[in-house]
CSV table of C-alpha atoms in Angstrom, one decimal:
chain,number,residue,atom,x,y,z
A,4,MET,CA,45.1,121.6,103.1
A,5,ASN,CA,42.4,121.4,106.3
A,6,GLU,CA,38.9,122.0,105.0
A,7,LYS,CA,39.0,125.1,107.1
A,8,ASN,CA,42.4,126.5,104.7
A,9,ARG,CA,40.2,125.3,101.6
A,10,ASN,CA,37.2,127.2,102.7
A,11,ASP,CA,38.7,130.0,103.0
A,12,LEU,CA,40.6,130.0,99.7
A,13,GLN,CA,37.5,129.6,98.2
A,14,GLU,CA,35.7,132.3,99.2
A,15,ILE,CA,38.8,134.9,98.7
A,16,LEU,CA,39.0,133.6,95.3
A,17,THR,CA,35.2,133.9,95.1
A,18,GLN,CA,35.2,137.3,95.8
A,19,ALA,CA,37.8,138.3,93.5
A,20,LEU,CA,35.9,137.4,90.6
A,21,ASN,CA,33.0,138.8,91.5
A,22,GLU,CA,35.1,142.1,91.8
A,23,ILE,CA,36.2,141.0,88.5
A,24,LYS,CA,32.9,140.6,86.8
A,25,ASP,CA,30.8,143.6,88.0
A,26,GLU,CA,34.1,145.7,86.3
A,27,LEU,CA,33.4,143.9,83.1
A,28,GLY,CA,30.0,142.8,83.0
A,29,GLU,CA,29.4,141.1,79.3
A,30,LYS,CA,32.8,141.1,78.7
A,31,PHE,CA,33.6,138.7,81.4
A,32,ASN,CA,35.0,135.0,80.5
A,33,ILE,CA,36.0,133.0,83.6
A,34,ASP,CA,38.8,130.9,81.1
A,35,LYS,CA,39.8,134.9,80.0
A,36,VAL,CA,40.9,135.8,83.2
A,37,ASN,CA,43.9,137.9,83.8
A,38,LEU,CA,46.2,135.8,86.1
A,39,ALA,CA,48.3,138.8,87.0
A,40,GLU,CA,44.8,141.2,88.3
A,41,LEU,CA,43.7,138.1,90.3
A,42,GLU,CA,47.1,137.5,91.5
A,43,ARG,CA,47.3,141.8,92.8
A,44,ARG,CA,44.0,140.9,94.3
A,45,THR,CA,44.0,138.1,96.1
A,46,GLY,CA,48.0,137.6,96.9
A,47,ILE,CA,47.6,133.7,95.5
A,48,SER,CA,50.6,133.0,93.2
A,49,ARG,CA,50.1,132.7,89.8
A,50,GLY,CA,51.0,128.9,89.5
A,51,LYS,CA,48.6,128.2,91.4
A,52,LEU,CA,46.1,130.7,89.7
A,53,ARG,CA,47.1,128.6,87.3
A,54,GLY,CA,46.6,125.3,88.4
A,55,LEU,CA,43.0,126.8,89.9
A,56,LYS,CA,41.6,128.1,86.6
A,57,ALA,CA,41.9,124.1,84.6
A,58,ASN,CA,39.4,123.5,87.4
A,59,LYS,CA,37.5,126.7,86.6
A,60,PHE,CA,38.6,128.4,90.3
A,61,VAL,CA,37.5,125.6,92.2
A,62,VAL,CA,39.4,124.8,95.4
A,63,LYS,CA,39.2,120.6,95.3
A,64,PRO,CA,40.5,118.6,98.0
A,65,HIS,CA,44.5,117.1,97.9
A,66,GLY,CA,44.5,113.5,96.2
A,67,LEU,CA,45.9,112.3,99.3
A,68,SER,CA,43.8,113.6,101.6
A,69,GLY,CA,42.2,111.3,104.4
A,70,ARG,CA,45.1,108.9,103.9
A,71,THR,CA,47.1,108.0,106.7
A,72,SER,CA,50.7,108.2,106.9
A,73,ASN,CA,52.4,104.4,106.9
A,74,ASN,CA,55.0,105.3,110.0
A,75,ASN,CA,51.4,105.9,112.0
A,76,VAL,CA,50.0,102.7,111.1
A,77,ILE,CA,53.4,100.7,111.9
A,78,GLU,CA,53.4,102.4,115.1
A,79,ALA,CA,50.8,100.2,115.8
A,80,PHE,CA,53.2,97.4,115.4
A,81,SER,CA,56.4,98.9,116.7
A,82,GLY,CA,55.1,96.6,120.1
A,83,ILE,CA,56.7,93.5,117.8
A,84,LEU,CA,58.8,94.9,115.8
A,85,ASN,CA,61.2,95.5,118.4
A,86,ASP,CA,60.5,92.7,119.9
A,87,LEU,CA,61.8,90.1,116.9
A,88,LEU,CA,64.7,93.2,116.8
A,89,SER,CA,66.1,92.3,120.2
A,90,LYS,CA,65.8,88.8,119.3
A,91,GLY,CA,68.4,89.2,116.2
A,92,VAL,CA,65.8,89.3,113.7
A,93,SER,CA,67.0,91.9,111.6
A,94,ASN,CA,65.9,90.5,107.8
A,95,ALA,CA,62.8,93.1,106.7
A,96,SER,CA,60.9,90.5,104.8
A,97,VAL,CA,60.7,88.3,107.6
A,98,CYS,CA,59.8,91.3,110.0
A,99,TYR,CA,57.3,92.3,107.1
A,100,GLY,CA,55.6,89.0,107.1
A,101,ARG,CA,54.9,88.7,111.2
A,102,ILE,CA,53.4,92.0,111.0
A,103,CYS,CA,51.2,90.9,107.9
A,104,GLU,CA,50.0,88.7,109.9
A,105,VAL,CA,48.6,90.3,112.7
A,106,GLY,CA,47.1,92.8,110.3
A,107,TYR,CA,49.5,95.5,109.2
A,108,ALA,CA,48.2,96.9,105.9
A,109,GLY,CA,51.6,98.9,105.0
A,110,SER,CA,54.0,98.8,102.6
A,111,LYS,CA,57.5,96.6,102.9
A,112,SER,CA,59.3,99.4,102.5
A,113,ALA,CA,57.9,101.4,105.7
A,114,VAL,CA,59.3,98.2,107.8
A,115,LYS,CA,62.4,98.6,106.3
A,116,ASN,CA,62.7,102.1,106.9
A,117,TYR,CA,61.4,101.1,111.1
A,118,VAL,CA,64.9,98.1,110.8
A,119,LYS,CA,67.4,101.1,109.4
A,120,GLY,CA,66.5,103.4,112.3
A,121,HIS,CA,66.3,101.0,115.0
A,122,LYS,CA,69.2,99.0,114.3
A,123,TYR,CA,70.3,99.8,117.9
A,124,LEU,CA,67.4,97.3,119.0
A,125,ILE,CA,69.7,94.5,118.0
A,126,PRO,CA,72.2,92.9,119.9
A,127,ALA,CA,75.8,92.6,119.1
A,128,LYS,CA,77.0,89.1,117.4
A,129,ARG,CA,79.7,88.5,119.7
A,130,GLN,CA,79.3,89.3,123.0
A,131,ILE,CA,81.6,89.5,125.8
A,132,VAL,CA,80.2,87.3,129.1
A,133,SER,CA,83.9,86.9,130.4
A,134,PRO,CA,87.6,88.3,130.2
A,135,GLN,CA,89.1,86.8,127.4
A,136,GLY,CA,92.5,86.8,128.2
A,137,ASN,CA,95.3,87.6,126.3
A,138,ARG,CA,94.1,88.1,122.8
A,139,GLY,CA,96.5,87.3,119.7
A,140,ARG,CA,98.5,90.3,118.1
A,141,ARG,CA,100.4,91.3,114.8
A,142,TYR,CA,103.7,90.2,115.0
A,143,GLU,CA,106.8,91.9,113.6
A,144,THR,CA,110.2,90.7,112.1
A,145,GLY,CA,113.2,92.6,111.7
A,146,PRO,CA,115.1,93.7,108.4
A,147,GLY,CA,115.3,91.2,106.2
A,148,GLU,CA,114.5,88.5,108.9
A,149,SER,CA,111.8,86.8,106.9
A,150,TYR,CA,109.8,86.9,103.5
A,151,GLN,CA,106.0,85.2,102.9
A,152,MET,CA,105.4,83.4,99.7
A,153,ASP,CA,102.2,81.6,98.8
A,154,TRP,CA,100.4,80.6,95.5
A,155,GLY,CA,97.5,81.8,94.0
A,156,PHE,CA,95.0,80.6,91.0
A,157,VAL,CA,93.0,82.2,88.5
A,158,THR,CA,91.1,81.0,85.3
A,159,VAL,CA,91.9,82.4,82.3
A,160,ASP,CA,88.7,82.3,79.1
A,161,THR,CA,90.6,81.8,75.7
A,162,ALA,CA,88.5,83.2,72.9
A,163,ASN,CA,87.2,79.9,71.9
A,164,GLY,CA,84.9,79.6,74.0
A,165,LYS,CA,87.7,77.3,77.1
A,166,SER,CA,89.0,78.3,80.0
A,167,TYR,CA,92.2,76.9,81.9
A,168,LYS,CA,94.2,77.7,85.4
A,169,ILE,CA,97.3,79.6,85.5
A,170,ALA,CA,99.3,79.6,89.1
A,171,CYS,CA,100.9,82.9,90.5
A,172,PHE,CA,104.0,83.0,92.8
A,173,ALA,CA,104.1,85.7,95.3
A,174,MET,CA,106.5,86.7,98.1
A,175,ILE,CA,106.4,89.5,100.1
A,176,CYS,CA,109.0,91.6,102.6
A,177,HIS,CA,107.3,91.0,106.0
A,178,HIS,CA,109.5,94.1,106.7
A,179,CYS,CA,109.2,96.5,104.7
A,180,GLY,CA,106.4,95.2,102.3
A,181,GLN,CA,107.8,94.9,98.7
A,182,ARG,CA,106.6,92.9,96.6
A,183,TYR,CA,107.0,90.4,94.1
A,184,ILE,CA,104.8,87.8,91.5
A,185,GLU,CA,104.7,85.8,88.8
A,186,PHE,CA,102.6,83.8,86.7
A,187,PHE,CA,103.2,80.1,85.4
A,188,PRO,CA,101.1,76.9,83.7
A,189,ASN,CA,100.8,75.5,87.2
A,190,ALA,CA,101.9,75.0,91.0
A,191,LYS,CA,104.7,72.6,90.6
A,192,GLN,CA,108.2,72.0,92.5
A,193,GLU,CA,110.3,73.1,89.4
A,194,ASN,CA,108.0,76.1,88.9
A,195,LEU,CA,108.5,77.2,92.4
A,196,PHE,CA,112.3,76.5,92.0
A,197,ILE,CA,112.2,79.3,89.5
A,198,GLY,CA,109.6,81.7,91.4
A,199,MET,CA,111.8,81.5,94.5
A,200,ILE,CA,115.2,82.5,92.8
A,201,HIS,CA,113.4,85.1,90.7
A,202,ALA,CA,112.1,86.4,93.8
A,203,PHE,CA,115.6,86.4,95.7
A,204,MET,CA,117.9,87.6,92.6
A,205,TYR,CA,114.4,90.6,93.2
A,206,MET,CA,114.3,91.3,96.5
A,207,GLY,CA,117.6,89.3,98.0
A,208,VAL,CA,117.4,85.9,100.2
A,209,PRO,CA,116.2,86.7,103.8
A,210,ARG,CA,116.7,84.7,106.5
A,211,TYR,CA,113.8,82.0,106.4
A,212,VAL,CA,110.6,82.1,104.2
A,213,LEU,CA,107.1,81.5,106.1
A,214,THR,CA,104.5,79.1,104.9
A,215,ASP,CA,102.0,76.8,104.0
A,216,ASN,CA,102.5,73.2,104.3
A,217,MET,CA,102.4,72.8,100.7
A,218,LYS,CA,103.1,69.1,99.1
A,219,SER,CA,105.6,70.8,97.6
A,220,VAL,CA,107.6,72.1,100.4
A,221,VAL,CA,107.8,69.3,103.7
A,222,ILE,CA,106.3,65.6,103.2
A,223,LYS,CA,104.6,65.3,107.1
A,224,ARG,CA,105.6,65.5,110.3
A,225,ASP,CA,107.6,63.1,112.8
A,226,TYR,CA,106.4,62.3,116.5
A,227,ASN,CA,107.6,65.6,117.6
A,228,ASN,CA,106.0,67.8,115.6
A,229,LYS,CA,109.2,68.5,113.5
A,230,PRO,CA,108.7,68.7,109.7
A,231,ILE,CA,110.5,66.0,107.7
A,232,TRP,CA,111.0,68.0,104.6
A,233,GLN,CA,111.0,67.5,100.6
A,234,LYS,CA,114.0,66.0,99.7
A,235,ASP,CA,114.7,68.6,97.0
A,236,TYR,CA,113.3,71.7,98.6
A,237,GLU,CA,115.4,70.4,101.6
A,238,LEU,CA,118.6,70.3,99.2
A,239,PHE,CA,117.5,73.4,97.5
A,240,MET,CA,117.3,75.3,101.1
A,241,GLY,CA,121.1,74.2,101.9
A,242,ASN,CA,122.3,75.5,98.1
A,243,ILE,CA,120.5,78.8,98.5
A,244,GLY,CA,121.3,79.2,102.5
A,245,PHE,CA,117.9,80.1,103.6
A,246,ASP,CA,115.4,78.6,106.1
A,247,THR,CA,112.0,77.6,106.0
A,248,LYS,CA,109.1,77.7,108.9
A,249,LEU,CA,105.7,76.3,108.4
A,250,CYS,CA,102.1,77.7,109.4
A,251,LYS,CA,99.6,76.3,112.0
A,252,PRO,CA,97.7,73.9,109.3
A,253,ARG,CA,93.9,75.9,108.7
A,254,HIS,CA,95.3,79.2,109.6
A,255,PRO,CA,96.1,81.1,107.2
A,256,PHE,CA,95.9,84.8,108.9
A,257,THR,CA,99.5,83.5,110.1
A,258,LYS,CA,101.0,84.8,106.7
A,259,GLY,CA,98.4,87.4,106.1
A,260,ALA,CA,100.4,89.6,104.7
A,261,VAL,CA,100.9,87.0,101.3
A,262,GLU,CA,97.0,86.3,101.4
A,263,ARG,CA,96.2,89.8,101.3
A,264,LEU,CA,98.7,90.1,98.3
A,265,VAL,CA,97.4,87.6,97.0
A,266,ARG,CA,93.8,88.6,96.8
A,267,PHE,CA,95.2,92.3,95.6
A,268,VAL,CA,96.4,91.4,93.0
A,269,LYS,CA,93.5,89.7,91.8
A,270,GLU,CA,90.9,93.0,92.9
A,271,ASN,CA,94.1,95.3,91.7
A,272,PHE,CA,96.4,93.7,89.0
A,273,LEU,CA,93.7,90.9,87.0
A,274,ALA,CA,90.6,93.1,87.5
A,275,GLY,CA,89.1,92.9,83.6
A,276,ARG,CA,93.0,92.5,82.2
A,277,ILE,CA,93.6,91.0,78.9
A,278,PHE,CA,96.8,89.4,77.8
A,279,THR,CA,97.8,87.3,75.1
A,280,GLU,CA,100.3,85.0,76.4
A,281,LEU,CA,101.9,84.3,79.7
A,282,THR,CA,105.0,86.0,78.9
A,283,ASP,CA,103.3,89.0,78.4
A,284,LEU,CA,101.6,89.0,81.5
A,285,ASN,CA,105.2,87.7,83.3
A,286,TYR,CA,106.5,91.5,82.0
A,287,ASP,CA,103.3,93.4,83.0
A,288,ALA,CA,103.2,91.9,86.5
A,289,LEU,CA,106.8,92.8,87.0
A,290,ARG,CA,106.5,96.9,85.6
A,291,TRP,CA,103.3,96.5,88.2
A,292,CYS,CA,105.4,95.0,90.7
A,293,ASN,CA,108.0,98.1,90.1
A,294,ALA,CA,105.3,100.6,90.5
A,295,GLN,CA,103.4,99.1,93.5
A,296,ASN,CA,106.6,99.4,95.2
A,297,ALA,CA,107.5,102.9,94.9
A,298,ALA,CA,104.2,103.8,96.0
A,299,TYR,CA,103.3,105.0,99.6
A,300,HIS,CA,101.9,101.9,101.8
A,301,ARG,CA,99.8,103.0,104.7
A,302,ALA,CA,99.9,99.3,105.9
A,303,VAL,CA,103.8,99.5,106.7
A,304,ASP,CA,103.4,103.5,106.8
A,305,CYS,CA,106.4,103.3,104.0
A,306,ILE,CA,107.4,103.2,100.7
A,307,PRO,CA,108.9,99.7,100.1
A,308,ASN,CA,111.8,100.2,97.4
A,309,ASP,CA,113.4,103.1,100.2
A,310,LYS,CA,112.8,100.7,103.3
A,311,HIS,CA,114.9,98.2,101.9
A,312,SER,CA,117.4,99.0,99.8
A,313,SER,CA,118.1,100.7,103.3
A,314,SER,CA,117.7,98.2,106.0
A,315,CYS,CA,116.4,94.8,104.4
A,316,ILE,CA,118.9,94.5,101.5
A,317,LYS,CA,121.8,95.0,104.3
A,318,VAL,CA,121.1,91.6,106.3
A,319,ALA,CA,119.3,89.8,102.6
A,320,PRO,CA,121.9,90.6,99.9
A,321,LEU,CA,120.0,89.6,96.2
A,322,LEU,CA,121.0,86.5,94.7
A,323,GLU,CA,123.6,86.2,92.4
A,324,ALA,CA,123.6,83.6,89.4
A,325,SER,CA,126.0,80.4,89.7
A,326,PRO,CA,126.4,77.3,88.3
A,327,GLU,CA,124.0,75.4,90.6
A,328,LEU,CA,120.8,77.8,89.6
A,329,SER,CA,121.4,76.9,86.6
A,330,PHE,CA,119.9,73.4,87.1
A,331,TYR,CA,117.2,74.6,88.8
A,332,LEU,CA,116.3,77.2,86.4
A,333,CYS,CA,117.0,74.6,84.0
A,334,PRO,CA,114.8,71.9,85.0
A,335,PRO,CA,115.4,68.2,83.1
A,336,ARG,CA,112.5,66.7,80.7
A,337,CYS,CA,112.7,63.5,78.6
A,338,ILE,CA,112.8,63.5,74.8
A,339,SER,CA,110.3,61.2,73.0
A,340,PHE,CA,110.9,58.6,70.2
A,341,ASP,CA,110.1,61.3,68.1
A,342,GLY,CA,112.3,64.0,69.0
A,343,PHE,CA,110.1,66.3,71.2
A,344,VAL,CA,110.3,67.7,74.7
A,345,THR,CA,107.4,69.1,76.8
A,346,TYR,CA,107.5,72.0,78.0
A,347,GLU,CA,105.1,74.4,79.6
A,348,GLY,CA,102.1,72.6,77.9
A,349,ARG,CA,104.0,72.6,74.7
A,350,ARG,CA,106.2,70.2,72.2
A,351,PHE,CA,109.6,71.5,71.1
A,352,GLY,CA,112.2,69.8,68.8
A,353,VAL,CA,115.4,68.3,70.1
A,354,PRO,CA,118.4,68.1,67.4
A,355,TYR,CA,118.8,64.0,65.9
A,356,TRP,CA,122.5,64.1,66.8
A,357,TYR,CA,121.9,64.4,70.5
A,358,THR,CA,121.8,61.0,71.9
A,359,GLU,CA,120.8,60.9,75.6
A,360,LYS,CA,117.4,60.3,77.1
A,361,THR,CA,117.2,63.2,79.1
A,362,CYS,CA,118.3,67.0,78.2
A,363,ARG,CA,117.3,70.2,79.8
A,364,VAL,CA,114.8,73.3,79.2
A,365,LYS,CA,114.9,77.0,80.1
A,366,ARG,CA,112.7,79.7,79.0
A,367,ASP,CA,113.9,83.4,79.0
A,368,GLY,CA,111.4,85.7,77.8
A,369,TYR,CA,110.3,84.1,74.0
A,370,VAL,CA,113.0,82.1,74.0
A,371,LEU,CA,113.3,78.7,74.5
A,372,TYR,CA,116.6,76.9,75.5
A,373,ILE,CA,117.6,73.6,75.5
A,374,TYR,CA,120.3,72.5,77.1
A,375,ASP,CA,122.3,68.7,77.2
A,376,TYR,CA,121.8,67.3,81.1
A,377,ASN,CA,124.7,68.0,82.3
A,378,MET,CA,124.4,71.7,81.5
A,379,THR,CA,127.7,72.4,79.1
A,380,LYS,CA,126.4,73.4,75.7
A,381,ILE,CA,123.2,74.7,74.2
A,382,LEU,CA,121.7,71.9,71.9
A,383,THR,CA,118.9,74.1,70.6
A,384,SER,CA,116.8,77.2,71.1
A,385,HIS,CA,113.3,78.2,69.9
A,386,ASP,CA,110.8,81.0,69.7
A,387,VAL,CA,108.3,80.8,71.7
A,388,THR,CA,104.3,81.9,69.7
A,389,TRP,CA,102.2,79.5,72.8
A,390,SER,CA,100.9,78.1,70.0
A,391,ARG,CA,99.7,74.1,70.7
A,392,ARG,CA,101.4,73.5,67.6
A,393,ASP,CA,104.8,71.1,67.6
A,394,SER,CA,108.2,73.4,67.7
A,395,TYR,CA,110.7,71.6,65.4
A,396,CYS,CA,114.3,72.6,65.3
A,397,ARG,CA,116.8,71.9,62.5
A,398,ASP,CA,118.8,68.8,62.7
A,399,GLN,CA,115.6,67.1,64.1
A,400,TYR,CA,115.3,64.3,61.9
A,401,LEU,CA,118.1,62.4,60.0
A,402,ILE,CA,117.7,63.2,56.3
A,403,HIS,CA,119.6,60.5,54.6
A,404,GLN,CA,118.8,57.1,55.4
A,405,GLU,CA,121.4,54.4,56.7
A,406,GLU,CA,122.4,51.7,54.5
A,407,GLU,CA,123.6,48.3,55.2
A,408,THR,CA,126.8,46.7,54.5
A,409,PRO,CA,127.9,43.1,53.9
A,410,THR,CA,129.2,41.4,56.8
A,411,ALA,CA,130.7,38.8,54.4
A,412,PRO,CA,132.3,38.2,51.3
A,413,ILE,CA,130.4,37.1,48.3
A,414,THR,CA,131.0,34.7,46.5
A,415,THR,CA,128.0,34.9,44.1
A,416,ARG,CA,128.6,36.7,40.4
A,417,ILE,CA,126.3,37.0,37.5
A,418,LYS,CA,126.9,38.6,34.6
A,419,GLN,CA,125.2,41.5,32.8
A,420,ILE,CA,124.8,41.8,29.0
A,421,ASP,CA,124.0,45.3,26.7
A,422,PRO,CA,120.7,45.4,26.2
A,423,PRO,CA,119.4,45.1,22.7
A,424,GLU,CA,118.9,48.1,20.4
A,425,TYR,CA,115.6,49.9,20.0
A,426,ASN,CA,113.8,49.5,16.6
A,427,PRO,CA,110.7,51.5,16.4
A,428,GLY,CA,107.6,50.9,14.1
A,429,PHE,CA,108.4,53.4,11.6
A,430,SER,CA,112.2,52.1,11.0
A,431,LYS,CA,111.0,50.1,7.6
A,432,TYR,CA,109.6,53.4,6.3
A,433,ASN,CA,112.8,55.6,4.6
A,434,PHE,CA,111.7,58.8,4.9
A,435,GLU,CA,114.8,60.8,3.3
A,436,GLU,CA,114.5,58.8,0.5
A,437,ASP,CA,111.1,60.1,-0.4
A,438,CYS,CA,112.6,63.3,0.2
A,439,GLU,CA,114.9,63.5,-2.2
């Protein structure tokens, strides 16, 4: 409120109060003025009059009168700020410090608002100086032609304050976006084979799999830049019937679909998740895959299950169980001297009557099966509790002890007699005669 308006308001109030005072005479009390009557005479709202009544109806200037707006203050330094913004300096704290050096006395918030409102002065981070030529483009593959696979890792915090890492195997169809994930205690080659077999049983076997240069897949490249496959993986490709293509080193967006899947698993499936054991986590992961594959995804513009079943599955048939697959699903293990095999970080007992040094182990849900090395019979089974304690089995140790027998005729002979009769100390007393 400027000085003229304040004086006019004070003049109106004074005139109305004087009229009321003349009418009431000695009964007039400025603290008991009828605000409704005063509102009728002055036209000022009752809320405004209530505030004026606290000051004895004296109109005082506003508390912020005489202060200059921050916008007006910062306009004097707009030249410096515009120069900083045109040079790419968009940090409000830096801009604030620069203009304070030349006398700015305003707030940092005003500088932030100025930078926010003048972002058009900031040069683009990427300026086209000359034509780029042919740019990179996304490639497409036919139905059942290509899958992408990769590992992802996550840290698990336990109730006792310790932590450990688990590996997530991820595979996705590049054509329709159907996905499969499974968790393992580590990313060893045997777990890679198990994850791939389960994925092929779930999605089908493609023409080739696109992956990065894993140690369990490729050893190195020869002079012609051709990959030298790891021998077990090369045999695995021949048994299953697919090929493998490798990405360029340090070029992760070549297989961006599975990279995005791993990130989506961490942000969607694993976000805030609590689990008791790895088996339950894998069951939840399978249910999550089924739900995601049955939902519409904008990236592929389809429902993965519908498109996969109508086109991809015709080219990539589902993998069926066979004796050859059993050797990959049941990795070999050495038997320790005390009759245990180690699998997924825990020890399981093997019966004593199995005399070989190696056997094969397979976990199916909550049950772990131990086979002989040639996969001809089941030696024993264990209930998987994921406890760190050793799991014993029946007949793990021999109950009776072996006995040595003589290897030569026995010629030494000795004689044994009957022991003497036992003579107790009370025999000299005849208690029966005394009783008679």
